[in-house]
Amino acid sequence: MVERILDAGRQVLAEYGYEGASTSRIATTAGISPGSLYQYFPHKDAIVSAVLERYSDTLVSSVTTRMSGHFEQPAPVIVRATLAALLEGLDVEPPLLRAAVEHGPRLDDGRALRAFEQRIGELVRAYLTTQRGGLRPDAPLDTAVWMLVRTVEHLTVRYLLDRPLIPREQFLEELTRLALNYLRPAP
């Protein structure tokens, strides 16, 4: 039943956005009564929070799959592939992304976002650890991970929500260049 409610919650969020989502609409979409829904979730925000947590887990899994086992590839290849996976994963349901950005931090004091950043950061750290010889020697690992994760996250989210007149491939190329140039030793 929980899965059914979460699937309905995701569908309603994607179709109506956070403001248009209601427990009544979610219950109807799930094919259950509002009373049944309340047996599992006390209010809309609890459903939205669980939906966003699942969304985050799916996204991390997608990026992990793209990165894992490919650390031996040249930096331009793996960085671009990883950024493409992030872009694709975030762009599956833009209204869900908007709900995550605009309401996620309020729903759980930002815990889900921090958990997402931490999990992506662990992947980035693992990759950078294997590549230390080709990276800037003056960039402390913790600093590089934090800077890269937050910069890429912010630019990718803003690109998807703002929809600037930048072709997707050009955005991906520029973001890859930005990340690679940050990591490269100075000539």
mmCIF file of C-alpha atoms in Angstrom:
data_model
loop_
_atom_site.group_PDB
_atom_site.id
_atom_site.type_symbol
_atom_site.label_atom_id
_atom_site.label_comp_id
_atom_site.label_asym_id
_atom_site.label_seq_id
_atom_site.Cartn_x
_atom_site.Cartn_y
_atom_site.Cartn_z
ATOM 1 C CA MET A 1 0.000 0.000 0.000
ATOM 2 C CA VAL A 2 2.845 2.403 0.821
ATOM 3 C CA GLU A 3 4.326 1.869 -2.639
ATOM 4 C CA ARG A 4 0.974 2.571 -4.218
ATOM 5 C CA ILE A 5 0.648 5.813 -2.263
ATOM 6 C CA LEU A 6 4.191 6.871 -3.123
ATOM 7 C CA ASP A 7 3.666 6.094 -6.805
ATOM 8 C CA ALA A 8 0.474 8.152 -6.740
ATOM 9 C CA GLY A 9 2.257 10.926 -4.831
ATOM 10 C CA ARG A 10 4.974 11.065 -7.453
ATOM 11 C CA GLN A 11 2.421 11.125 -10.255
ATOM 12 C CA VAL A 12 0.383 13.891 -8.607
ATOM 13 C CA LEU A 13 3.486 15.958 -7.827
ATOM 14 C CA ALA A 14 4.708 15.597 -11.399
ATOM 15 C CA GLU A 15 1.315 16.565 -12.832
ATOM 16 C CA TYR A 16 0.128 19.255 -10.412
ATOM 17 C CA GLY A 17 3.250 20.395 -8.571
ATOM 18 C CA TYR A 18 3.514 20.757 -4.818
ATOM 19 C CA GLU A 19 0.759 23.358 -4.494
ATOM 20 C CA GLY A 20 -1.677 21.284 -6.545
ATOM 21 C CA ALA A 21 -0.962 18.082 -4.684
ATOM 22 C CA SER A 22 -3.369 17.164 -1.917
ATOM 23 C CA THR A 23 -3.906 14.048 0.141
ATOM 24 C CA SER A 24 -7.336 13.718 -1.468
ATOM 25 C CA ARG A 25 -5.882 13.859 -4.981
ATOM 26 C CA ILE A 26 -3.111 11.424 -4.048
ATOM 27 C CA ALA A 27 -5.622 9.007 -2.482
ATOM 28 C CA THR A 28 -7.847 9.170 -5.570
ATOM 29 C CA THR A 29 -4.864 8.536 -7.852
ATOM 30 C CA ALA A 30 -3.826 5.597 -5.655
ATOM 31 C CA GLY A 31 -7.363 4.223 -5.810
ATOM 32 C CA ILE A 32 -7.870 4.357 -2.050
ATOM 33 C CA SER A 33 -9.864 6.455 0.381
ATOM 34 C CA PRO A 34 -8.259 9.420 2.152
ATOM 35 C CA GLY A 35 -8.808 7.567 5.415
ATOM 36 C CA SER A 36 -6.720 4.663 4.160
ATOM 37 C CA LEU A 37 -3.977 7.057 3.096
ATOM 38 C CA TYR A 38 -3.869 8.573 6.604
ATOM 39 C CA GLN A 39 -3.186 5.135 8.062
ATOM 40 C CA TYR A 40 0.235 5.327 6.364
ATOM 41 C CA PHE A 41 1.008 9.044 6.132
ATOM 42 C CA PRO A 42 -0.215 11.752 8.528
ATOM 43 C CA HIS A 43 -0.226 14.564 5.938
ATOM 44 C CA LYS A 44 0.791 15.664 2.449
ATOM 45 C CA ASP A 45 4.278 16.748 3.489
ATOM 46 C CA ALA A 46 5.066 13.256 4.793
ATOM 47 C CA ILE A 47 4.132 11.800 1.404
ATOM 48 C CA VAL A 48 6.084 14.441 -0.499
ATOM 49 C CA SER A 49 9.110 13.893 1.722
ATOM 50 C CA ALA A 50 9.014 10.124 1.085
ATOM 51 C CA VAL A 51 8.539 10.666 -2.662
ATOM 52 C CA LEU A 52 11.513 13.031 -2.777
ATOM 53 C CA GLU A 53 13.649 10.595 -0.793
ATOM 54 C CA ARG A 54 12.838 7.865 -3.315
ATOM 55 C CA TYR A 55 13.578 10.298 -6.171
ATOM 56 C CA SER A 56 16.970 11.044 -4.620
ATOM 57 C CA ASP A 57 17.746 7.333 -4.185
ATOM 58 C CA THR A 58 16.918 6.662 -7.831
ATOM 59 C CA LEU A 59 19.092 9.536 -8.994
ATOM 60 C CA VAL A 60 22.071 8.472 -6.883
ATOM 61 C CA SER A 61 21.683 4.922 -8.155
ATOM 62 C CA SER A 62 21.721 6.149 -11.753
ATOM 63 C CA VAL A 63 24.859 8.229 -11.235
ATOM 64 C CA THR A 64 26.526 5.422 -9.265
ATOM 65 C CA THR A 65 25.840 2.954 -12.057
ATOM 66 C CA ARG A 66 27.331 5.334 -14.607
ATOM 67 C CA MET A 67 30.474 5.963 -12.524
ATOM 68 C CA SER A 68 31.147 2.625 -10.857
ATOM 69 C CA GLY A 69 33.738 0.467 -12.469
ATOM 70 C CA HIS A 70 34.786 3.206 -14.885
ATOM 71 C CA PHE A 71 37.328 5.012 -12.746
ATOM 72 C CA GLU A 72 40.137 3.934 -15.074
ATOM 73 C CA GLN A 73 38.671 5.938 -17.966
ATOM 74 C CA PRO A 74 40.238 9.282 -18.829
ATOM 75 C CA ALA A 75 38.853 12.178 -16.802
ATOM 76 C CA PRO A 76 37.057 13.868 -19.731
ATOM 77 C CA VAL A 77 35.145 10.656 -20.489
ATOM 78 C CA ILE A 78 34.006 9.794 -16.975
ATOM 79 C CA VAL A 79 33.305 13.400 -15.957
ATOM 80 C CA ARG A 80 31.112 13.984 -19.000
ATOM 81 C CA ALA A 81 29.332 10.623 -18.596
ATOM 82 C CA THR A 82 28.670 11.326 -14.924
ATOM 83 C CA LEU A 83 27.386 14.832 -15.603
ATOM 84 C CA ALA A 84 25.175 13.484 -18.393
ATOM 85 C CA ALA A 85 23.717 10.880 -15.993
ATOM 86 C CA LEU A 86 23.001 13.585 -13.433
ATOM 87 C CA LEU A 87 21.392 15.835 -16.042
ATOM 88 C CA GLU A 88 19.279 12.987 -17.435
ATOM 89 C CA GLY A 89 18.226 11.795 -13.997
ATOM 90 C CA LEU A 90 17.194 15.242 -12.810
ATOM 91 C CA ASP A 91 15.326 15.963 -16.029
ATOM 92 C CA VAL A 92 13.027 12.921 -15.909
ATOM 93 C CA GLU A 93 10.245 14.861 -14.156
ATOM 94 C CA PRO A 94 10.947 18.609 -13.917
ATOM 95 C CA PRO A 95 7.936 19.273 -11.636
ATOM 96 C CA LEU A 96 9.344 16.731 -9.188
ATOM 97 C CA LEU A 97 12.724 18.468 -9.340
ATOM 98 C CA ARG A 98 11.014 21.809 -8.699
ATOM 99 C CA ALA A 99 9.202 20.341 -5.684
ATOM 100 C CA ALA A 100 12.492 18.946 -4.374
ATOM 101 C CA VAL A 101 14.280 22.277 -4.738
ATOM 102 C CA GLU A 102 11.497 24.535 -3.527
ATOM 103 C CA HIS A 103 9.925 22.417 -0.787
ATOM 104 C CA GLY A 104 12.390 19.655 0.100
ATOM 105 C CA PRO A 105 14.502 21.731 2.494
ATOM 106 C CA ARG A 106 11.406 22.906 4.372
ATOM 107 C CA LEU A 107 9.961 19.411 4.658
ATOM 108 C CA ASP A 108 12.917 17.784 6.371
ATOM 109 C CA ASP A 109 15.268 20.619 7.314
ATOM 110 C CA GLY A 110 17.378 19.815 4.258
ATOM 111 C CA ARG A 111 18.319 16.304 5.410
ATOM 112 C CA ALA A 112 17.430 14.674 2.085
ATOM 113 C CA LEU A 113 19.461 17.208 0.120
ATOM 114 C CA ARG A 114 22.461 16.797 2.429
ATOM 115 C CA ALA A 115 22.174 13.010 2.155
ATOM 116 C CA PHE A 116 22.051 13.268 -1.647
ATOM 117 C CA GLU A 117 25.087 15.583 -1.691
ATOM 118 C CA GLN A 118 26.952 13.281 0.684
ATOM 119 C CA ARG A 119 26.300 10.187 -1.435
ATOM 120 C CA ILE A 120 27.321 11.933 -4.654
ATOM 121 C CA GLY A 121 30.302 13.396 -2.795
ATOM 122 C CA GLU A 122 31.429 9.897 -1.794
ATOM 123 C CA LEU A 123 31.416 8.863 -5.453
ATOM 124 C CA VAL A 124 33.347 11.963 -6.456
ATOM 125 C CA ARG A 125 35.819 11.393 -3.604
ATOM 126 C CA ALA A 126 36.375 7.781 -4.678
ATOM 127 C CA TYR A 127 37.046 8.890 -8.236
ATOM 128 C CA LEU A 128 39.339 11.758 -7.256
ATOM 129 C CA THR A 129 41.273 9.457 -4.922
ATOM 130 C CA THR A 130 42.094 7.192 -7.863
ATOM 131 C CA GLN A 131 43.140 10.197 -9.945
ATOM 132 C CA ARG A 132 45.290 12.120 -7.446
ATOM 133 C CA GLY A 133 48.320 12.090 -9.751
ATOM 134 C CA GLY A 134 46.503 14.021 -12.458
ATOM 135 C CA LEU A 135 44.840 16.570 -10.194
ATOM 136 C CA ARG A 136 45.901 19.908 -8.826
ATOM 137 C CA PRO A 137 48.247 19.168 -5.954
ATOM 138 C CA ASP A 138 47.115 22.320 -4.129
ATOM 139 C CA ALA A 139 43.450 21.282 -3.979
ATOM 140 C CA PRO A 140 42.639 19.548 -0.685
ATOM 141 C CA LEU A 141 40.427 16.563 -1.455
ATOM 142 C CA ASP A 142 37.595 17.595 0.890
ATOM 143 C CA THR A 143 37.529 21.077 -0.616
ATOM 144 C CA ALA A 144 37.554 19.791 -4.193
ATOM 145 C CA VAL A 145 34.709 17.357 -3.511
ATOM 146 C CA TRP A 146 32.573 19.991 -1.783
ATOM 147 C CA MET A 147 33.182 22.604 -4.484
ATOM 148 C CA LEU A 148 32.507 20.234 -7.377
ATOM 149 C CA VAL A 149 29.353 18.659 -5.975
ATOM 150 C CA ARG A 150 27.738 21.981 -5.036
ATOM 151 C CA THR A 151 28.774 23.786 -8.227
ATOM 152 C CA VAL A 152 27.577 21.025 -10.545
ATOM 153 C CA GLU A 153 24.388 20.506 -8.552
ATOM 154 C CA HIS A 154 23.502 24.194 -8.588
ATOM 155 C CA LEU A 155 24.231 24.771 -12.269
ATOM 156 C CA THR A 156 22.436 21.598 -13.358
ATOM 157 C CA VAL A 157 19.325 22.326 -11.303
ATOM 158 C CA ARG A 158 19.193 25.955 -12.456
ATOM 159 C CA TYR A 159 19.656 24.869 -16.081
ATOM 160 C CA LEU A 160 16.740 22.449 -15.840
ATOM 161 C CA LEU A 161 14.408 24.763 -13.959
ATOM 162 C CA ASP A 162 15.240 28.023 -15.756
ATOM 163 C CA ARG A 163 15.500 26.464 -19.243
ATOM 164 C CA PRO A 164 17.943 29.059 -20.638
ATOM 165 C CA LEU A 165 18.463 29.271 -24.392
ATOM 166 C CA ILE A 166 21.560 27.088 -24.183
ATOM 167 C CA PRO A 167 21.437 23.832 -26.128
ATOM 168 C CA ARG A 168 21.720 20.812 -23.845
ATOM 169 C CA GLU A 169 24.902 19.520 -25.473
ATOM 170 C CA GLN A 170 26.549 22.924 -25.144
ATOM 171 C CA PHE A 171 25.568 23.117 -21.474
ATOM 172 C CA LEU A 172 26.966 19.637 -20.878
ATOM 173 C CA GLU A 173 30.197 20.515 -22.694
ATOM 174 C CA GLU A 174 30.656 23.748 -20.712
ATOM 175 C CA LEU A 175 29.887 22.060 -17.398
ATOM 176 C CA THR A 176 32.382 19.296 -18.209
ATOM 177 C CA ARG A 177 35.004 21.903 -19.100
ATOM 178 C CA LEU A 178 34.342 23.806 -15.875
ATOM 179 C CA ALA A 179 34.763 20.666 -13.736
ATOM 180 C CA LEU A 180 37.859 19.476 -15.583
ATOM 181 C CA ASN A 181 39.546 22.876 -15.477
ATOM 182 C CA TYR A 182 38.944 23.111 -11.755
ATOM 183 C CA LEU A 183 40.664 19.761 -11.251
ATOM 184 C CA ARG A 184 43.630 20.166 -13.610
ATOM 185 C CA PRO A 185 47.037 21.257 -12.390
ATOM 186 C CA ALA A 186 48.032 24.730 -13.531
ATOM 187 C CA PRO A 187 50.349 24.680 -16.559
#
